[in-house]
Amino acid sequence: MFKNLITKYMTTSKEKLYTQQSSEEAISIKEKDITSNLDHTTSTFKSIYSYPNNSDVKFRDIQIGGINKKAVLVFINTISDTDMIEKQILNPLLLNEEPSRKIDDLISAQSVSTAKKIRDILKEINKGNVALFIQGEKQAFIINAANFQGRGIEKAENEVSLIGSKEAFNEKVMTNISLIRKKIKSEDLVIESTTVSKRSNNEVYYVYVKDLVNDELLQTVKERIDQIDIDSIQNLAILEQHIEERQKSIFPTILNTERPDRAASFLEEGYIVLLMDNSPASLVLPATFWSFYHTAEDRYVRLFYGNVTRLIRMMAMFIALFTSSIYIAVTNFHAEMVPPDLLLAIAATREKVPVGAILEVLFMELAFELIREAGLRIPGPIGPTIGIVGALILGQAAVQANIVSPIVVIVVALGGLSSFAIGNISMNFTIRICRFAFILAAGAFGIYGITALFVVGIFYMVSIKSFGVPYLSPLTPKYLSSGDTIFRRMLKNEIFRPSYLKPKDMKKK
Amino acid sequence: MEQTSGKIGIREYIAIVLLTIGTKLADDLPAILYSSLYNAAWMTPIISGVISILPLYLLLKTMMYYKEKSLLEIIVHLFGNYIGFVIIFILWIVGTAAIVIDSAIYTDIIGTMYFTRTPTIVIYAILIGVCVYAAKHGLEQIGSVAKAVLPYIKASLFFALILTMIEGNFAFLFPVLGPGGWEVIKESSIRLSIYGDILYLSLLTPYIRKTKDFTKGTWIAFVILIVELTIAILAYVLLFDYNTAHLLNYPYHEVIRYISIGFLANMETLFFPFWLIATFIRFAVYLYINGLLFGRLFRIKDFEHMIPSLATLFLFLGLILENESIALSELRDHLLFVVTPIFFGLPCMLWILAKFKGDYKNEKT
């Protein structure tokens, strides 16, 4: 109750502080239709676009040949294809000699549509299209000419694969869609779009296979996205945080992948993929724990190779989670477990170290995390420095200065190294954060603390749902599926699609 | 996308039964059996198991008949409102006693075997805290976790038992009948309550997807349990001989201290976490069932919210007991005696009453 009062007080006082300028007039202009008076329309648009201060908005006055009518082309030349405008719009309009031809027949561009409302026309111009106003016409012609600048298709950098395709998504959504279409050549692949933000008009594209996806799931996803009420959503990473079920949870529930082949294989199972401009990635939902644990490579190599990698990755996950905490638990609480020789060796190396084991480990872990973060942010040319500094500080100097014991360096380095084996960035963060929690639990209650925290963690994981799908399914609760969890099966035995998605067609073949 | 129904399937149910009852082989139950039956203690699970078939069969038969009703509803239906209330109340009291005594024993195990210097209240609070967190998530989650961890827990147990058997001496088994045949049967039959938890677990039927899953799951789990308990109790005798075994309060924990492979001399810290996980799940189930009964008694619909307060009460009751640690296993033994008539009698009475009321006749015609 107090909280409510305080927030109420805070908001009202803040609103009083910043008086807003009313934009009602501007909004009401945008809601109107255009008139047949060309000069009036042009001046309206010029004032909306602050012409000529706004330097990349172009207003091109022309006289259409043959018909002899005045016309104005409006476009933003930084995001439209000027070459195309010249060849396919300007030239045919100017050089026309036949008075009877219609505008649609004159323009040779891919698509021509019409719009009446000022708001709609603005939207199209902002997308890079060309608006053509003609004297006496109560509608504008919208001609498709968008051409945003962007990177070409490059290699996947975060999800490396040795055998699979090297293409990765880039920041242009049309390219991304074409990369998916290249893999699923089917008329059932549907790409729907919707606008999510109010000011920046960012668009989200739903990609799904029509005869596989569960309609209810699709509906839920759409509703969740429609509920977003915000000015701007720049990219998928931001969108992901808006549509997640538990936004404060440390477990990711939506998969972010930069590989079109992975996205396509998820689509073929009945999942939904979201795409957006400006994100070199796609969102796959709903996601289970396994999708963060798997990589594309697992399925490309032969059965045993793939399963051995999975085994190594599962071990890495446990090593990253538990080595440091088990070291603390064993040395502080369960020393009898270690064979006497080893115990004496550990004791001898720890002899000169002034701090307790837990502080020692926390110190090293922190140093490791620092080096890792610094290495990520450091500009390329000075990159190697961090390696030298890291190796020297962690490996040599700290031990010689008796701040940490050598065995702690081994333990922390092992855990740190293992954490790199978990490819997915979100899951990587989860594991790293959990590791610190386990270290504290081990410091307080040894193995008992670790196990208690582990059980709590498992219960938490089981209770998470991603768009209604339990996080650990199909392992538990059990669902009919291809059985691709910790290990994968022979490809010919993977008959079913995951039934927790309730796809329209359960059988793959 | 399947919206989960909050119900569990047969796998989860079997996992829950195996973990709640199976964990008993790793607490002081074997010690209690050794103290009266010496080296014939391993027969108890079999003999009580065989005798338990009757009440179990009647229970399942009655429950199958009133398919749409839960056990509590059946009790009220057959006994009427007042006696029904009393019976449920007794069930709740006994269940509460079981939780309090058992959790005190488990705290004692952790405290005396592994964390001698940690204050009891801290160990106890963590135990109860984790179980409350688990129980509050509901049966579906408990079932899921139980199913997920069951293979690893059983694998660790299997591994420990194999190592024990290898080091054991089969001569310790003789004389086979221990204190004598009649004694074995008598002592075994008054400890039917080893399997008494099944009566409590049958309260969970409304949360199991199909009634058939419940009956099938119960029989499967029951057979596995008999085998498991027998082998475990046998293994301890083989390793220690009954003389030592009955002096040991917690044979399983002594066993895992005793066995070794290669250079690892003390392996208990390897087995301890698995036992702990099983313990957490066991008490989560107990707390959930207790909350369920409490909710039914006092007509609280969202009984899950009651679990933390109930658990806090149990924690303090358990702490009182904990101060009398010698009394604990005495109490446990008494509890086993008390539960036996309930476990045997209630299903029989239910079945007879159902017959008497003529509900079975209607079924046949």
Coordinates of C-alpha atoms in Angstrom, one line a residue, chain B residues 25-315:
Chain B
L25 CA 16.5 -48.7 3.6
A26 CA 19.0 -45.9 4.2
D27 CA 17.7 -44.7 7.6
D28 CA 17.3 -46.5 10.9
L29 CA 14.7 -49.0 9.7
P30 CA 17.2 -51.8 9.1
A31 CA 18.6 -51.1 12.6
I32 CA 15.1 -51.5 14.1
L33 CA 14.6 -54.8 12.2
Y34 CA 18.0 -56.1 13.2
S35 CA 17.4 -55.4 16.9
S36 CA 14.5 -57.9 17.1
L37 CA 15.2 -60.3 14.2
Y38 CA 19.0 -60.4 14.0
N39 CA 20.3 -61.9 10.8
A40 CA 16.8 -62.9 9.6
A41 CA 15.8 -59.2 9.3
W42 CA 16.0 -59.4 5.5
M43 CA 12.9 -61.6 5.5
T44 CA 10.8 -58.9 6.9
P45 CA 10.3 -57.0 3.7
I46 CA 9.3 -60.2 2.0
I47 CA 6.9 -61.4 4.7
S48 CA 5.3 -58.1 5.4
G49 CA 5.1 -57.6 1.6
V50 CA 3.2 -60.9 1.2
I51 CA 0.9 -60.0 4.0
S52 CA 0.4 -56.5 2.7
I53 CA -0.9 -57.8 -0.5
L54 CA -4.3 -58.3 1.1
P55 CA -4.9 -54.8 2.4
L56 CA -3.3 -53.4 -0.8
Y57 CA -5.6 -55.5 -3.0
L58 CA -8.7 -54.5 -1.1
L59 CA -7.6 -50.9 -1.1
L60 CA -7.1 -50.9 -4.9
K61 CA -10.3 -52.8 -5.5
T62 CA -12.3 -50.3 -3.5
M63 CA -10.6 -47.4 -5.2
M64 CA -11.1 -48.9 -8.6
Y65 CA -14.8 -49.3 -7.8
Y66 CA -15.3 -45.6 -6.9
K67 CA -13.2 -44.5 -9.8
E68 CA -14.4 -40.9 -9.8
K69 CA -13.8 -40.5 -6.1
S70 CA -10.6 -39.8 -4.2
L71 CA -9.8 -41.9 -1.1
L72 CA -10.9 -39.1 1.2
E73 CA -14.2 -38.9 -0.5
I74 CA -14.6 -42.7 -0.3
I75 CA -13.9 -42.6 3.4
V76 CA -16.5 -39.9 3.9
H77 CA -19.0 -41.7 1.6
L78 CA -18.6 -45.0 3.4
F79 CA -18.2 -43.9 7.0
G80 CA -20.4 -40.8 7.0
N81 CA -19.4 -37.3 7.8
Y82 CA -18.5 -37.6 11.5
I83 CA -16.6 -40.9 11.6
G84 CA -15.1 -40.0 8.3
F85 CA -13.8 -36.8 9.8
V86 CA -12.4 -38.6 12.7
I87 CA -10.6 -41.2 10.5
I88 CA -9.1 -38.4 8.3
F89 CA -8.1 -36.6 11.4
I90 CA -6.3 -39.7 12.7
L91 CA -4.6 -40.1 9.4
W92 CA -3.4 -36.6 9.6
I93 CA -2.2 -36.9 13.1
V94 CA -0.3 -40.1 12.3
G95 CA 1.1 -38.5 9.1
T96 CA 2.2 -35.5 11.1
A97 CA 3.9 -37.8 13.7
A98 CA 5.6 -39.6 10.9
I99 CA 7.0 -36.4 9.4
V100 CA 8.2 -35.0 12.7
I101 CA 9.9 -38.3 13.8
D102 CA 11.3 -39.1 10.4
S103 CA 12.6 -35.6 9.7
A104 CA 14.2 -35.5 13.2
I105 CA 15.9 -38.8 12.4
Y106 CA 17.1 -37.6 9.1
T107 CA 18.5 -34.4 10.7
D108 CA 20.2 -36.6 13.2
I109 CA 21.7 -38.7 10.4
I110 CA 23.1 -35.6 8.7
G111 CA 24.2 -34.1 11.9
T112 CA 25.9 -37.1 13.5
M113 CA 27.3 -38.7 10.3
Y114 CA 28.5 -35.7 8.3
F115 CA 28.2 -32.4 10.0
T116 CA 29.0 -32.9 13.6
R117 CA 29.8 -29.3 14.3
T118 CA 26.9 -27.6 12.5
P119 CA 24.0 -26.7 14.8
T120 CA 21.1 -29.0 14.5
I121 CA 18.6 -26.2 14.0
V122 CA 20.5 -25.0 10.9
I123 CA 20.6 -28.5 9.3
Y124 CA 16.9 -29.0 10.2
A125 CA 15.9 -25.6 8.8
I126 CA 17.6 -26.3 5.5
L127 CA 16.1 -29.7 5.2
I128 CA 12.6 -28.4 5.9
G129 CA 13.1 -25.2 3.9
V130 CA 14.1 -27.1 0.7
C131 CA 11.2 -29.6 1.1
V132 CA 8.7 -26.7 1.6
Y133 CA 10.0 -25.0 -1.5
A134 CA 9.6 -28.3 -3.4
A135 CA 6.2 -29.2 -1.9
K136 CA 4.8 -25.7 -2.7
H137 CA 5.4 -26.3 -6.4
G138 CA 2.8 -29.0 -6.4
L139 CA 2.7 -32.7 -7.1
E140 CA 3.4 -32.3 -10.8
Q141 CA 6.8 -30.8 -10.2
I142 CA 7.6 -33.2 -7.4
G143 CA 6.8 -36.1 -9.8
S144 CA 8.9 -34.6 -12.6
V145 CA 11.9 -34.1 -10.4
A146 CA 11.5 -37.6 -8.8
K147 CA 11.3 -39.1 -12.3
A148 CA 14.3 -37.2 -13.5
V149 CA 16.6 -38.1 -10.6
L150 CA 15.4 -41.6 -9.8
P151 CA 17.8 -43.4 -12.2
Y152 CA 20.8 -41.7 -10.7
I153 CA 19.8 -42.3 -7.1
K154 CA 19.0 -45.9 -7.8
A155 CA 22.3 -46.3 -9.7
S156 CA 24.3 -44.9 -6.8
L157 CA 22.4 -47.3 -4.4
F158 CA 23.0 -50.2 -6.7
F159 CA 26.6 -49.4 -7.0
A160 CA 27.0 -49.1 -3.2
L161 CA 25.1 -52.4 -2.7
I162 CA 27.3 -54.2 -5.2
L163 CA 30.4 -53.0 -3.5
T164 CA 29.0 -54.1 -0.2
M165 CA 28.1 -57.6 -1.5
I166 CA 31.6 -58.0 -2.9
E167 CA 33.1 -57.3 0.5
G168 CA 30.5 -59.3 2.4
N169 CA 30.7 -62.7 3.9
F170 CA 27.8 -65.1 3.1
A171 CA 28.5 -67.1 6.3
F172 CA 27.0 -64.3 8.3
L173 CA 23.6 -65.3 6.9
F174 CA 23.4 -68.4 9.1
P175 CA 21.4 -69.5 11.0
V176 CA 19.0 -68.5 8.3
L177 CA 15.9 -68.2 10.6
G178 CA 17.6 -66.0 13.2
P179 CA 15.6 -66.0 16.4
G180 CA 13.2 -68.7 15.0
G181 CA 10.6 -69.0 12.4
W182 CA 7.6 -68.0 14.5
E183 CA 9.4 -65.0 15.8
V184 CA 10.2 -63.9 12.3
I185 CA 6.7 -64.1 11.1
K186 CA 5.3 -62.3 14.2
E187 CA 7.8 -59.5 14.2
S188 CA 7.4 -59.1 10.4
S189 CA 3.6 -58.9 10.5
I190 CA 3.5 -56.2 13.2
R191 CA 5.8 -54.1 11.0
L192 CA 3.5 -54.1 7.9
S193 CA 3.7 -50.4 8.1
I194 CA 7.0 -50.4 6.2
Y195 CA 4.6 -50.2 3.2
G196 CA 2.1 -48.1 5.0
D197 CA 3.1 -45.1 3.0
I198 CA 1.2 -46.6 0.1
L199 CA -2.0 -45.9 1.9
Y200 CA -1.0 -42.2 2.2
L201 CA 0.2 -42.1 -1.4
S202 CA -3.2 -43.4 -2.6
L203 CA -4.5 -40.0 -1.4
L204 CA -2.8 -38.7 -4.5
T205 CA -5.1 -40.5 -7.0
P206 CA -7.0 -37.3 -8.0
Y207 CA -3.6 -36.0 -9.3
I208 CA -2.8 -39.1 -11.3
R209 CA -3.8 -39.0 -14.9
K210 CA -5.5 -42.4 -15.1
T211 CA -6.8 -44.6 -12.3
K212 CA -5.3 -47.5 -14.1
D213 CA -1.9 -45.8 -13.8
F214 CA -2.3 -45.8 -10.1
T215 CA -3.1 -49.5 -9.6
K216 CA -0.5 -50.6 -12.2
G217 CA 2.1 -48.2 -10.8
T218 CA 1.4 -49.3 -7.2
W219 CA 1.9 -53.0 -8.0
I220 CA 5.1 -52.4 -10.1
A221 CA 6.6 -50.2 -7.4
F222 CA 5.6 -52.6 -4.7
V223 CA 7.4 -55.5 -6.2
I224 CA 10.5 -53.4 -6.9
L225 CA 10.4 -52.2 -3.3
I226 CA 10.3 -55.7 -1.8
V227 CA 13.3 -56.7 -3.8
E228 CA 15.2 -53.5 -3.1
L229 CA 14.6 -53.5 0.7
T230 CA 15.4 -57.2 1.0
I231 CA 18.7 -56.9 -0.9
A232 CA 19.7 -53.8 1.1
I233 CA 19.1 -55.4 4.5
L234 CA 20.8 -58.5 3.3
A235 CA 23.8 -56.6 2.2
Y236 CA 24.3 -54.9 5.5
V237 CA 24.2 -58.2 7.3
L238 CA 26.7 -59.7 4.9
L239 CA 29.1 -56.8 5.5
F240 CA 28.7 -56.3 9.3
D241 CA 27.1 -59.5 10.7
Y242 CA 24.0 -58.9 12.7
N243 CA 25.8 -58.3 16.0
T244 CA 27.4 -55.2 14.7
A245 CA 24.6 -54.3 12.4
H246 CA 22.0 -53.9 15.2
L247 CA 24.4 -51.7 17.1
L248 CA 24.6 -49.4 14.1
N249 CA 21.9 -46.7 14.0
Y250 CA 22.2 -45.9 10.4
P251 CA 23.7 -49.0 8.6
Y252 CA 23.6 -47.5 5.1
H253 CA 25.8 -44.6 6.1
E254 CA 28.2 -46.9 7.8
V255 CA 28.3 -49.0 4.7
I256 CA 29.2 -46.2 2.4
R257 CA 31.9 -45.2 4.9
Y258 CA 33.2 -48.7 4.9
I259 CA 33.4 -49.6 1.2
S260 CA 36.2 -48.3 -1.1
I261 CA 37.4 -48.5 -4.6
G262 CA 40.9 -48.1 -5.6
F263 CA 42.6 -45.1 -4.2
L264 CA 39.3 -43.6 -2.9
A265 CA 39.1 -44.9 0.6
N266 CA 36.2 -42.8 1.9
M267 CA 33.4 -42.8 -0.6
E268 CA 30.6 -41.6 1.6
T269 CA 30.7 -38.1 0.2
L270 CA 30.1 -39.5 -3.3
F271 CA 26.9 -41.3 -2.2
F272 CA 25.7 -38.8 0.3
P273 CA 24.3 -36.2 -2.2
F274 CA 22.2 -38.9 -3.9
W275 CA 20.7 -40.0 -0.6
L276 CA 20.1 -36.3 0.2
I277 CA 18.2 -35.7 -3.0
A278 CA 16.0 -38.7 -2.3
T279 CA 15.5 -37.4 1.2
F280 CA 14.4 -34.0 0.0
I281 CA 11.9 -35.5 -2.4
R282 CA 10.6 -37.9 0.2
F283 CA 9.8 -35.1 2.7
A284 CA 8.4 -32.9 0.0
V285 CA 5.9 -35.6 -0.8
Y286 CA 5.1 -36.1 2.9
L287 CA 4.6 -32.4 3.4
Y288 CA 2.4 -32.2 0.3
I289 CA 0.2 -35.2 1.5
N290 CA 0.0 -33.7 4.9
G291 CA -1.1 -30.4 3.5
L292 CA -3.7 -32.2 1.4
L293 CA -5.1 -33.9 4.5
F294 CA -5.1 -30.7 6.4
G295 CA -6.8 -28.9 3.6
R296 CA -9.5 -31.6 3.4
L297 CA -10.1 -31.5 7.2
F298 CA -10.5 -27.8 7.5
R299 CA -11.9 -27.2 4.0
I300 CA -9.0 -25.1 2.7
K301 CA -9.0 -25.2 -1.0
D302 CA -5.5 -23.8 -1.7
F303 CA -3.8 -26.0 0.8
E304 CA -0.4 -25.4 -0.8
H305 CA -0.3 -22.1 1.0
M306 CA -0.6 -23.9 4.3
I307 CA 2.5 -26.0 3.8
P308 CA 5.1 -23.5 5.0
S309 CA 3.2 -22.8 8.2
L310 CA 2.7 -26.5 8.9
A311 CA 6.3 -27.2 8.1
T312 CA 7.5 -24.6 10.6
L313 CA 5.4 -26.3 13.2
F314 CA 6.9 -29.7 12.3
L315 CA 10.4 -28.1 12.5

